[in-house]
CSV table of C-alpha atoms and ligand atoms in Angstrom, one decimal:
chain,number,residue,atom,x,y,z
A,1,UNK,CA,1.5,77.0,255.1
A,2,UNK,CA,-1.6,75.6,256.8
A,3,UNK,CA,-0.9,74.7,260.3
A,4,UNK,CA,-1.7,70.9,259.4
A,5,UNK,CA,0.7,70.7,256.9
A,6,UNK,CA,3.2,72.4,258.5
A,7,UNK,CA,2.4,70.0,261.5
A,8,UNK,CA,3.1,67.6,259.2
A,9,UNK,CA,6.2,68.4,257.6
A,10,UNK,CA,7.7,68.7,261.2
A,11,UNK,CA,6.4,65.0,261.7
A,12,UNK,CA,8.0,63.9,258.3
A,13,UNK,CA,11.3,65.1,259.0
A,14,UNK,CA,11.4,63.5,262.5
A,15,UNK,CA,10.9,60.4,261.2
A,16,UNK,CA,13.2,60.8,258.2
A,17,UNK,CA,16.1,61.7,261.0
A,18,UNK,CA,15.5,59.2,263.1
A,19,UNK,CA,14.7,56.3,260.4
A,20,UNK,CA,18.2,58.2,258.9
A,21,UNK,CA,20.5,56.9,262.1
A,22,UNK,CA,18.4,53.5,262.8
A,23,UNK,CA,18.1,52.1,259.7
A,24,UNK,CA,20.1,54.3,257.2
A,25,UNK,CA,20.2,51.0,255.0
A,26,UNK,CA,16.3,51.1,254.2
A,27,UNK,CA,16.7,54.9,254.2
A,28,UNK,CA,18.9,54.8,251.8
A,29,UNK,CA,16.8,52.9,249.3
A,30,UNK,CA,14.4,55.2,249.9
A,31,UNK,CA,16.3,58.0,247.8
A,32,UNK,CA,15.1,58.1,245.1
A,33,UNK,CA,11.6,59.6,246.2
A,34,UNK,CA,13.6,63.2,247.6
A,35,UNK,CA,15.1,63.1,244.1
A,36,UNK,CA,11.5,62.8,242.2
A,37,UNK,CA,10.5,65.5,245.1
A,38,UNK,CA,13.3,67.9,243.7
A,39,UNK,CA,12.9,67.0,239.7
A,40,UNK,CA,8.8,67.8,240.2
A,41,UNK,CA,9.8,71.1,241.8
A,42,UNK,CA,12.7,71.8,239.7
A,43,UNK,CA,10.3,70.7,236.6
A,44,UNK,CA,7.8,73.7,237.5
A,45,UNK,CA,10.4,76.6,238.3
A,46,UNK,CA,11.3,77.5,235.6
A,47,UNK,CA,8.5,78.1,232.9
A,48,UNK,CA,6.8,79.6,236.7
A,49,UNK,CA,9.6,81.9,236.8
A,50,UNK,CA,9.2,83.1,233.4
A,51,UNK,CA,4.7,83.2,233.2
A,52,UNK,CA,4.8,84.8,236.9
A,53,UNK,CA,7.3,87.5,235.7
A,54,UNK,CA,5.9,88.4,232.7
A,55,UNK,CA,2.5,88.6,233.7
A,56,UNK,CA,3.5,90.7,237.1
A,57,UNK,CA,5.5,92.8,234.8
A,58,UNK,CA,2.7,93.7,231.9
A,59,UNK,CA,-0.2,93.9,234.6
A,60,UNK,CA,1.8,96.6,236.9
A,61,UNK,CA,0.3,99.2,234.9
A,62,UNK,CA,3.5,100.7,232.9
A,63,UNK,CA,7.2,101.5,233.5
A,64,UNK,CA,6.4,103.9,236.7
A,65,UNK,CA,5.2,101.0,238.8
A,66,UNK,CA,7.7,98.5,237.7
A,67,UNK,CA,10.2,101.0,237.7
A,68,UNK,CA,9.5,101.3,241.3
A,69,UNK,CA,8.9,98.1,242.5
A,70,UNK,CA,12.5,97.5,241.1
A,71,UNK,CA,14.0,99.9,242.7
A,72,UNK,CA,12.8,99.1,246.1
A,73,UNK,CA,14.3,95.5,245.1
A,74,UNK,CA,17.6,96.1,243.9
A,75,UNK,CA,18.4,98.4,247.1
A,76,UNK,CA,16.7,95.8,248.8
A,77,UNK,CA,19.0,93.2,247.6
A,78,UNK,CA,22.0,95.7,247.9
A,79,UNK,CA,21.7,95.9,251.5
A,80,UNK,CA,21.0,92.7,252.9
A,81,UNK,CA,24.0,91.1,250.9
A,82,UNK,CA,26.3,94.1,251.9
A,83,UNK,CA,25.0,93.7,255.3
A,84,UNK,CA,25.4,90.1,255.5
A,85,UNK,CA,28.7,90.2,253.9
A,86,UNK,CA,29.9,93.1,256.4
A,87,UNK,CA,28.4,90.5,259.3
A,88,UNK,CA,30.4,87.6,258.4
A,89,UNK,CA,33.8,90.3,258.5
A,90,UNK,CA,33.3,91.1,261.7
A,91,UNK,CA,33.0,88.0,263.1
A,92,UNK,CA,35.8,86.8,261.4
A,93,UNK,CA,37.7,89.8,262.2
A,94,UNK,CA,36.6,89.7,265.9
A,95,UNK,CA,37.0,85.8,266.6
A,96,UNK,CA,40.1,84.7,264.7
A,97,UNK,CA,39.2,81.3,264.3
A,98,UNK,CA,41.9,80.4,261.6
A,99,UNK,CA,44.3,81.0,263.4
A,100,UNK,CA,46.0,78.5,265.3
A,101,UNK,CA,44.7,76.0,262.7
A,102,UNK,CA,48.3,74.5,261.1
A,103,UNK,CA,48.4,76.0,257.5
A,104,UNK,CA,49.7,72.3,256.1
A,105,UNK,CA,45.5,71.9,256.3
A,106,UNK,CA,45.5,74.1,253.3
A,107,UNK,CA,48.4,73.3,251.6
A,108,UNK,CA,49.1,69.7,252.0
A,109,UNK,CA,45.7,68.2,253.0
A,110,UNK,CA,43.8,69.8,250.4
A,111,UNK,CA,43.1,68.2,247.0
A,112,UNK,CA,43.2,69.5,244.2
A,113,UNK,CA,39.4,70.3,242.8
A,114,UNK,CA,37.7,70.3,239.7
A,115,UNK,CA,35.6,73.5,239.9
A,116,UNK,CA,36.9,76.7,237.5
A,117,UNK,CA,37.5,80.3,238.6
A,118,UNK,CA,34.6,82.0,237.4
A,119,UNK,CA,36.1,85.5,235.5
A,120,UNK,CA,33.7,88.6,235.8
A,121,UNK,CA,33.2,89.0,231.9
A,122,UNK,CA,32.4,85.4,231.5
A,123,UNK,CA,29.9,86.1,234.3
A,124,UNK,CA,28.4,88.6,232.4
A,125,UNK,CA,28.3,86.7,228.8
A,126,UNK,CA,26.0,83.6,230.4
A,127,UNK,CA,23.5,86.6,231.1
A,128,UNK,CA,23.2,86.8,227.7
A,129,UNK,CA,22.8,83.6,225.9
A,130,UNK,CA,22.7,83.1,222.2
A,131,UNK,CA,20.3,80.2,222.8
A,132,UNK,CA,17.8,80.8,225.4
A,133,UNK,CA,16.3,77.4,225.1
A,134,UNK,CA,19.8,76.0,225.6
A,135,UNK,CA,20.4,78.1,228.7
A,136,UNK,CA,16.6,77.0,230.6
A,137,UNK,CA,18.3,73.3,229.5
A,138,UNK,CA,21.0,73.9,231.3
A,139,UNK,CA,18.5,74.9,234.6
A,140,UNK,CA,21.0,78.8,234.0
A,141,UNK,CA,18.1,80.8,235.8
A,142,UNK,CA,20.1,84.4,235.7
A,143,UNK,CA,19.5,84.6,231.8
A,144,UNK,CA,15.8,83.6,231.8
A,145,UNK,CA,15.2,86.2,234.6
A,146,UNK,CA,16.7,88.9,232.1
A,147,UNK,CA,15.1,87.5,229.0
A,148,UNK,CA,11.7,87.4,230.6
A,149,UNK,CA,12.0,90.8,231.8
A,150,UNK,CA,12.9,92.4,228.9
A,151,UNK,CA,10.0,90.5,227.3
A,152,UNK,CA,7.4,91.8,229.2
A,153,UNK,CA,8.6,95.2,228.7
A,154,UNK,CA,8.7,94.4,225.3
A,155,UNK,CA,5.2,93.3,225.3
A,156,UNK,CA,4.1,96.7,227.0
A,157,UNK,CA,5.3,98.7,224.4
A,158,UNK,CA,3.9,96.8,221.6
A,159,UNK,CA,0.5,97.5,222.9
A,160,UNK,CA,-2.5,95.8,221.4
A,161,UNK,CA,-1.2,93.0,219.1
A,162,UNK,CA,0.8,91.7,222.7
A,163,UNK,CA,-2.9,91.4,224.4
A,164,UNK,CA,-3.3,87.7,223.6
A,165,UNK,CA,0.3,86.6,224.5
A,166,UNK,CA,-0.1,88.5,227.6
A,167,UNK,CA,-3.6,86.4,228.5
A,168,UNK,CA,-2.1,83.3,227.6
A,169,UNK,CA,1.0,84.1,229.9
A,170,UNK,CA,-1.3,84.7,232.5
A,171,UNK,CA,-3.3,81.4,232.0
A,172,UNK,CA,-0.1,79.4,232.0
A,173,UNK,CA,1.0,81.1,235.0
A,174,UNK,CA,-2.7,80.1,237.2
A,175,UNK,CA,-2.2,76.4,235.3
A,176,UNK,CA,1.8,76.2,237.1
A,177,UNK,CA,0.6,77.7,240.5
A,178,UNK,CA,-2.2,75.1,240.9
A,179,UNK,CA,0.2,72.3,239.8
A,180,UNK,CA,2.4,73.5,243.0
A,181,UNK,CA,-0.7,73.5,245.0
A,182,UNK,CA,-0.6,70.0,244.7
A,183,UNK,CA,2.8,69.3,244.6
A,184,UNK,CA,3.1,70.8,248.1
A,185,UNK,CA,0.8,67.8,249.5
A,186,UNK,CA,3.8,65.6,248.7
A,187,UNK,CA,6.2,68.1,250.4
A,188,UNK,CA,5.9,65.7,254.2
A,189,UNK,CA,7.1,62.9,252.0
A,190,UNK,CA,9.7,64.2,249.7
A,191,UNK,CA,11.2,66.0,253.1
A,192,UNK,CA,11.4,62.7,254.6
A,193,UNK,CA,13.0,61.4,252.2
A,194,UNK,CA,15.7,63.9,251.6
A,195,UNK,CA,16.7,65.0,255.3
A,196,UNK,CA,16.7,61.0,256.3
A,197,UNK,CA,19.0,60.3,253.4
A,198,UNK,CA,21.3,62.8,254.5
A,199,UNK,CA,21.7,61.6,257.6
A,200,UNK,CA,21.7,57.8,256.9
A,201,UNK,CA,24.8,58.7,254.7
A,202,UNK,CA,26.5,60.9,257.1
A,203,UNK,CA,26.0,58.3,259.7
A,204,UNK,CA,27.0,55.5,257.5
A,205,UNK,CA,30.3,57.1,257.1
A,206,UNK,CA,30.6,58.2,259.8
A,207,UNK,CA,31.8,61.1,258.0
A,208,UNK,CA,29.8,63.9,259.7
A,209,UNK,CA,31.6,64.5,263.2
A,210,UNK,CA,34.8,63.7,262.1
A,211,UNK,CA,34.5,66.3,259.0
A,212,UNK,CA,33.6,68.7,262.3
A,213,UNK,CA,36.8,68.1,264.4
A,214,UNK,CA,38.8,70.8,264.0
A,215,UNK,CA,36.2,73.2,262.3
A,216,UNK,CA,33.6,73.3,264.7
A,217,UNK,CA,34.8,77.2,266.0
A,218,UNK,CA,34.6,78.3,262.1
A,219,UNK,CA,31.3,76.5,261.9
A,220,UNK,CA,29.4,78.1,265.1
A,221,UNK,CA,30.7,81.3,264.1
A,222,UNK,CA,29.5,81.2,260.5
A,223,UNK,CA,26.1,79.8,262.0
A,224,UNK,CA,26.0,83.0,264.6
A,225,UNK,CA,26.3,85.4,261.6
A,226,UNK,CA,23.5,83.6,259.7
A,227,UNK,CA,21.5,83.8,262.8
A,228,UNK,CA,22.1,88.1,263.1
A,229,UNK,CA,21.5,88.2,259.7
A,230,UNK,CA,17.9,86.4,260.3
A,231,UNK,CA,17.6,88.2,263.2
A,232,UNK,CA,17.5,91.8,261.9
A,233,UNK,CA,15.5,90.5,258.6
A,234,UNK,CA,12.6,89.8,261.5
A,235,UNK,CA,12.9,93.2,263.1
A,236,UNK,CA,12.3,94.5,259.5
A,237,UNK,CA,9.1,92.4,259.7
A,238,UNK,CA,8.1,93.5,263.4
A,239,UNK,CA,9.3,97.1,263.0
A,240,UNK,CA,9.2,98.1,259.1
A,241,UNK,CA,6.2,96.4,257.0
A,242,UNK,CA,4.6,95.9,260.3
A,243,UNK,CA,2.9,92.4,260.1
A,244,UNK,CA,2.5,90.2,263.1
A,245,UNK,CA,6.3,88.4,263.2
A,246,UNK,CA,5.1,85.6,264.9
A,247,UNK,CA,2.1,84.9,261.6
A,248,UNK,CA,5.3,85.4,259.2
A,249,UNK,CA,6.9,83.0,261.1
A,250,UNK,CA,4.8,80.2,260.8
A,251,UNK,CA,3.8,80.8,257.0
A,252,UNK,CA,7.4,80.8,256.4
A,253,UNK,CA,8.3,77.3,258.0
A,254,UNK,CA,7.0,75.2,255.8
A,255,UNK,CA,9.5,76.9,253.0
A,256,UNK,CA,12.3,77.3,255.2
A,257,UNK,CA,12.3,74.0,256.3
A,258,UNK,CA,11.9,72.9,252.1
A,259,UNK,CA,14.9,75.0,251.6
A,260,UNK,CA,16.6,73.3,254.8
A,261,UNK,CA,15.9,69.9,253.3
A,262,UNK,CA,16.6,70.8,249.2
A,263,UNK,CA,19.5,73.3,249.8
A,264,UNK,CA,18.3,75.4,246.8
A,265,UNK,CA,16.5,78.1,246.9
A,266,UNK,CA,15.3,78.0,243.3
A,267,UNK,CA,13.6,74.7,244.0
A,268,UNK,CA,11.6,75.8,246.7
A,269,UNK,CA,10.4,78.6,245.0
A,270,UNK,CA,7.6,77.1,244.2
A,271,UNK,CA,6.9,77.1,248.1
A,272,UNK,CA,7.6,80.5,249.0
A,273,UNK,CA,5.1,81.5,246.5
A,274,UNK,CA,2.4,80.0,248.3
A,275,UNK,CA,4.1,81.7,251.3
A,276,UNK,CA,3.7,85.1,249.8
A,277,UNK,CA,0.2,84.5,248.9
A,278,UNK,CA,-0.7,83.7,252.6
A,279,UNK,CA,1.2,86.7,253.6
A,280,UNK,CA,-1.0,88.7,251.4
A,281,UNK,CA,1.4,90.0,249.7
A,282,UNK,CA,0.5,91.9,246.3
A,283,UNK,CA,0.7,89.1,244.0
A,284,UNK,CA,2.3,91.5,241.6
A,285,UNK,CA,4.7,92.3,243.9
A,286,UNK,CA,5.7,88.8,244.6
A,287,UNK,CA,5.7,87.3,241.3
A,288,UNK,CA,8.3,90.4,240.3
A,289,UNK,CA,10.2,90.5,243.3
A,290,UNK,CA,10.6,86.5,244.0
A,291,UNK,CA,11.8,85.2,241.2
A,292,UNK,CA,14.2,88.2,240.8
A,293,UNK,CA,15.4,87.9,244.8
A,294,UNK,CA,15.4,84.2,244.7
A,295,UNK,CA,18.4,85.0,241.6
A,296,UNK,CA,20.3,87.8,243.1
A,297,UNK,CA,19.4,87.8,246.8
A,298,UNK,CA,22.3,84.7,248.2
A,299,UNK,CA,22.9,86.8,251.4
A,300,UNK,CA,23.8,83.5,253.3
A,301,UNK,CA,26.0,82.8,250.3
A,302,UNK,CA,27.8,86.1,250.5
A,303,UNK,CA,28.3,86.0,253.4
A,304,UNK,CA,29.6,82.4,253.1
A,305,UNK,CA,32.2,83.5,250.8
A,306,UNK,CA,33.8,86.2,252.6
A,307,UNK,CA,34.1,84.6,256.0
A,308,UNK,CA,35.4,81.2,253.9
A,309,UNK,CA,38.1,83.3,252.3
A,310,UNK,CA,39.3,85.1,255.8
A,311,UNK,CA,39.4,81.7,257.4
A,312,UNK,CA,41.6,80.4,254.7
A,313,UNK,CA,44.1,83.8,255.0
A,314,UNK,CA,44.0,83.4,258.7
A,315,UNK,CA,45.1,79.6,258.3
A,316,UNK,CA,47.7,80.9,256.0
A,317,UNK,CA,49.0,83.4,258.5
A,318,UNK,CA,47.9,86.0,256.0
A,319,UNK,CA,47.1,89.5,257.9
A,320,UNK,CA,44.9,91.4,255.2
A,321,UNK,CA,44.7,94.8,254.8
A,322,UNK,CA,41.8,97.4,255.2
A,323,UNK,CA,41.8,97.9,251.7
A,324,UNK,CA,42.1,93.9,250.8
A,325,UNK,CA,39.2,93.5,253.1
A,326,UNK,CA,37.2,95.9,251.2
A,327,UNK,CA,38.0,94.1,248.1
A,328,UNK,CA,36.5,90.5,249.5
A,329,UNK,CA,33.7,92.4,250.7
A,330,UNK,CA,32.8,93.8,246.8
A,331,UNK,CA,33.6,90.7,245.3
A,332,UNK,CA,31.7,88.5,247.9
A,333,UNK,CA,28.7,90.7,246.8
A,334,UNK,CA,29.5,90.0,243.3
A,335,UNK,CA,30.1,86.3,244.0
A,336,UNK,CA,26.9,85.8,246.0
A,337,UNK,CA,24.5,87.8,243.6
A,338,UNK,CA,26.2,85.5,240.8
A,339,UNK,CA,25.8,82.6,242.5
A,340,UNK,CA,22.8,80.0,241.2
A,341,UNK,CA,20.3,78.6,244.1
A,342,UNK,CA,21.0,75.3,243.9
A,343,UNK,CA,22.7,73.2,246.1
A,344,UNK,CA,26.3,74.3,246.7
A,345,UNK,CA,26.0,77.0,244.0
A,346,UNK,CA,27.8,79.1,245.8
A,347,UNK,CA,31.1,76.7,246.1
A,348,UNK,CA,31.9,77.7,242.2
A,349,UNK,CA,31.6,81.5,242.4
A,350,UNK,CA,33.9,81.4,245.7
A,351,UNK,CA,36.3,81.0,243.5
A,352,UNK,CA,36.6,84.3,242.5
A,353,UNK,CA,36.7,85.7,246.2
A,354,UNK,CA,39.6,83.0,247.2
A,355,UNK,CA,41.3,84.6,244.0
A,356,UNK,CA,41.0,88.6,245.3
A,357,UNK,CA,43.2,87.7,248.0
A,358,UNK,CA,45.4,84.8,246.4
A,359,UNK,CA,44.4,81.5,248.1
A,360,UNK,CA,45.1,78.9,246.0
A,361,UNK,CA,41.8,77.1,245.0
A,362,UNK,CA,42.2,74.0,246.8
A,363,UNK,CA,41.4,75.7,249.6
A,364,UNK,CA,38.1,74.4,248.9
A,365,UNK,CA,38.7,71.0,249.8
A,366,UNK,CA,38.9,72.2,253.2
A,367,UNK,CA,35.0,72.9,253.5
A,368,UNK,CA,33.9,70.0,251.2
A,369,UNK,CA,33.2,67.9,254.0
A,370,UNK,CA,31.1,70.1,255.5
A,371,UNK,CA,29.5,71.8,253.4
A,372,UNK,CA,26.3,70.1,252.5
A,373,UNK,CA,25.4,70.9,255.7
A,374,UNK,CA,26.4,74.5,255.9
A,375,UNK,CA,24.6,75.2,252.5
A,376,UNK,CA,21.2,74.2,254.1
A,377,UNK,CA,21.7,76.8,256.7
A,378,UNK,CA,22.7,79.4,254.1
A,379,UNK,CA,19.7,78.0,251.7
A,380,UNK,CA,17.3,78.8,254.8
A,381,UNK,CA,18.6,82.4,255.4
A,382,UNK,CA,18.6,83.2,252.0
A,383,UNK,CA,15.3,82.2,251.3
A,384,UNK,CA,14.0,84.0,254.5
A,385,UNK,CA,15.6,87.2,253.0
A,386,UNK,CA,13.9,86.4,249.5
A,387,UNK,CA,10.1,86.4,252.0
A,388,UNK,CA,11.3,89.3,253.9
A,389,UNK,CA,12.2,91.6,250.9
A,390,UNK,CA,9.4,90.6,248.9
A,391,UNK,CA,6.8,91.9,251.9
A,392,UNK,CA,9.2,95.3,252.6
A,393,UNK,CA,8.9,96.3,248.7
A,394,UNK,CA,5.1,95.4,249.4
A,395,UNK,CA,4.8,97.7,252.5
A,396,UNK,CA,6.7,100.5,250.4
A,397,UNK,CA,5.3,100.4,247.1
A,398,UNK,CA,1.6,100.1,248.6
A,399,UNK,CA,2.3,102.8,250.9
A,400,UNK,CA,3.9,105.1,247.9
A,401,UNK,CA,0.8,104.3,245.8
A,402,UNK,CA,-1.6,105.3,249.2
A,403,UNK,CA,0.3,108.6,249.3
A,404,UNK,CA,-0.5,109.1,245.2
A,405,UNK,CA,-3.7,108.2,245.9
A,406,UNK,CA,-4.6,110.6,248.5
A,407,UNK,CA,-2.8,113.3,246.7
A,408,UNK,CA,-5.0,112.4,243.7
A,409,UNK,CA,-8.2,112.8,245.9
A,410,UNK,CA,-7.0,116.1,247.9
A,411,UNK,CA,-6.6,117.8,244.5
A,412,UNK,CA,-10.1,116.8,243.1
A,413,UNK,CA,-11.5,117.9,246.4
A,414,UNK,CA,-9.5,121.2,246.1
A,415,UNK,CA,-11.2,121.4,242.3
A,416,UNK,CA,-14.3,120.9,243.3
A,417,UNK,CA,-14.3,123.3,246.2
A,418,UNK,CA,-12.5,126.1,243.8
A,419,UNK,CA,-15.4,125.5,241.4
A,420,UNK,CA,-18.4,125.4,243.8
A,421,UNK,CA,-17.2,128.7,245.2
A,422,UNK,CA,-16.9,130.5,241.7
A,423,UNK,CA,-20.6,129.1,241.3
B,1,LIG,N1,22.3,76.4,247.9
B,1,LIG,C1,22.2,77.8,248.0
B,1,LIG,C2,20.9,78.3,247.6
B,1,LIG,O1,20.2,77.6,246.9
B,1,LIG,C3,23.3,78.5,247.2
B,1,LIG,C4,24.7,78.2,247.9
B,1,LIG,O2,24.9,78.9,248.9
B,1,LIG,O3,25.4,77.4,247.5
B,1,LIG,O4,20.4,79.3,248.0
């Protein structure tokens, strides 16, 4: 992000929090431009998601490359979610804040609420859609990832007659990221709009401290764990792929703070893209790796799920095992890698998590208050993690193909010197 517009987005979201608590009235009314905002991103993600992976995919050059570049993505992904997750557990584990907290706030407070427990196998059939076009209708991102990948490997092996699909993917693909070009000069406006509407309603209701009585230990802790979690993403940056951390930084605002303001990843997408592309990152790279991360890669989430879970057994009086603990710690991975980005996606696959260790559901009713707010913190880290893995599989696959490349040239020099000396 340029520094004027990042300049400006800063100024936009000022105003909208201080227009937000003045005049939350006229803020209000105001709405409905952070909802175009969203529906013009939203529009564009996801026939981007499927022309930037399928031409990444058939332009890598083969199955090696993409082979590897996935590799590099899935541990990626692996790590910072297990890491996250094993964060949020220790903290927990280490401050306690449940208890102490009467467990009537659980089981009489709590309503009832509407969302389903999510089972594993029907987790695993909405990857795989009988109607694809019904799924993109339905904004269900995990199957179009799969379906375009497949695809494009598809298109690989058919060879020749694919050529002209491929072109035209590739087209559509340049047509979608000069549409966001655009779209990001409205990004000061529809930021603006969203964050002061927030706030005007929280401060109409009054609803925002209150919500926070009570909670504010679980809260700081949960906020400390997204912070580590940041923290040693940006070390990776300093130490690993070795790009300037401070540069990073400021490309990355301008989509951190999008994320801040939509609390979905997937709809600022569109904005980390551009991110990437000031980063230099191998466009290859990141039209594979974002689209893919941006699906899977809901550390904050994750680590959301687990620590949500311990607070509710430590409100309960519930002392969990070594071995239960291990079992919220797979299935927050599950959970957060299932979980959609979009706002408060990660609230329905919780549900499977508060199940492991036998909170009752309701539970949930506990965080509702609050959670709008916590999920733009979460949005923000996993969106950060989405940057930071796209430029380490960058670093490593670029350095891998160096090391070919070298190898190539020290064996033609060898060849050459062989044959001069029989000469
Ligand atoms: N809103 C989050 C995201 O888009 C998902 C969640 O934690 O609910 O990344």
């Amino acid at each position: 992000m340029k520094n004027k517009m990042f300049y400006s987005i800063l100024a936009s979201m000022f105003l909208g929090i201080i227009v937000g608590i003045f005049y939350p009235d006229q803020m209000l009314s105001l709405r409905w431009i952070g909802t175009l905002f969203i529906n013009l991103l939203k529009l564009i993600v996801l026939p981007l998601i499927f022309s930037a992976l399928v031409s990444a995919i058939t332009s890598m050059g083969g199955m090696k490359r993409l082979g590897s570049v996935g590799i590099y993505t899935t541990i990626y992904v692996l790590c910072s979610v297990s890491i996250a997750v094993l964060i949020g557990l220790f903290l927990l584990n280490t401050f306690q804040p449940g208890f102490g907290i009467p467990a009537s706030f659980i089981l009489a407070n709590a309503t009832p609420t509407d969302l389903k427990p999510v089972e594993f196998s029907s987790f695993l059939l909405t990857l795989f859609p009988p109607n694809i076009i019904e799924a993109a209708a339905k904004f269900e991102i995990m199957p179009i990832v799969f379906f375009s990948i497949v695809f494009s490997i598809a298109c690989l092996y058919t060879g020749e007659s694919a050529k002209p699909v491929i072109a035209f993917f590739v087209g559509l693909r340049n047509i979608f990221v000069k549409m966001i070009v655009w779209l990001m000069y409205l990004t000061p406006i529809g930021l603006f709009s969203l964050l002061g509407s927030a706030i005007a309603e929280a401060s109409l209701q009054n609803r925002l401290l209150d919500s926070l009585k009570g909670m504010l230990f679980f809260i700081m802790i949960f906020l400390f764990g997204l912070f580590l979690q940041m923290a040693w993403q940006f070390a990776i940056i300093k130490l690993i792929t070795k790009r300037n951390p401070k540069d990073f930084i400021r490309s990355a605002s301008g989509a951190l703070l999008t994320a801040f303001a939509t609390s979905s990843s997937m709809a600022t997408l569109p904005v980390t893209f551009i991110v990437a592309k000031e980063q230099n990152i191998n466009e290859e790279v990141s039209r594979f790796v974002l689209p893919l991360a941006t699906t899977i890669n809901l550390a904050g989430t994750a680590m959301y799920e687990a620590v949500s879970a311990l607070f509710f057994c430590q409100i309960l009086g519930m002392h969990l095992s070594l071995i239960s603990q291990v079992g919220v710690f797979l299935t927050a991975i599950v959970a957060g890698m299932g979980a959609t980005g979009i706002p408060e996606g990660g609230l329905v696959t919780m549900l499977m998590v508060l199940r492991c260790v036998n909170v009752p559901t309701s539970a949930i009713a506990l965080l509702l208050p609050f959670d709008r707010i916590l999920d733009r913190f979460r949005t923000m880290t996993n969106v950060w993690g989405d940057l930071v893995c796209a430029a380490t599989v960058d670093h490593f696959t670029s350095r891998k193909e160096k090391i070919i490349e070298s190898n190539n040239v020290a064996k033609i020099n060898f060849k050459e010197i062989k044959s001069t000396s029989r000469n």
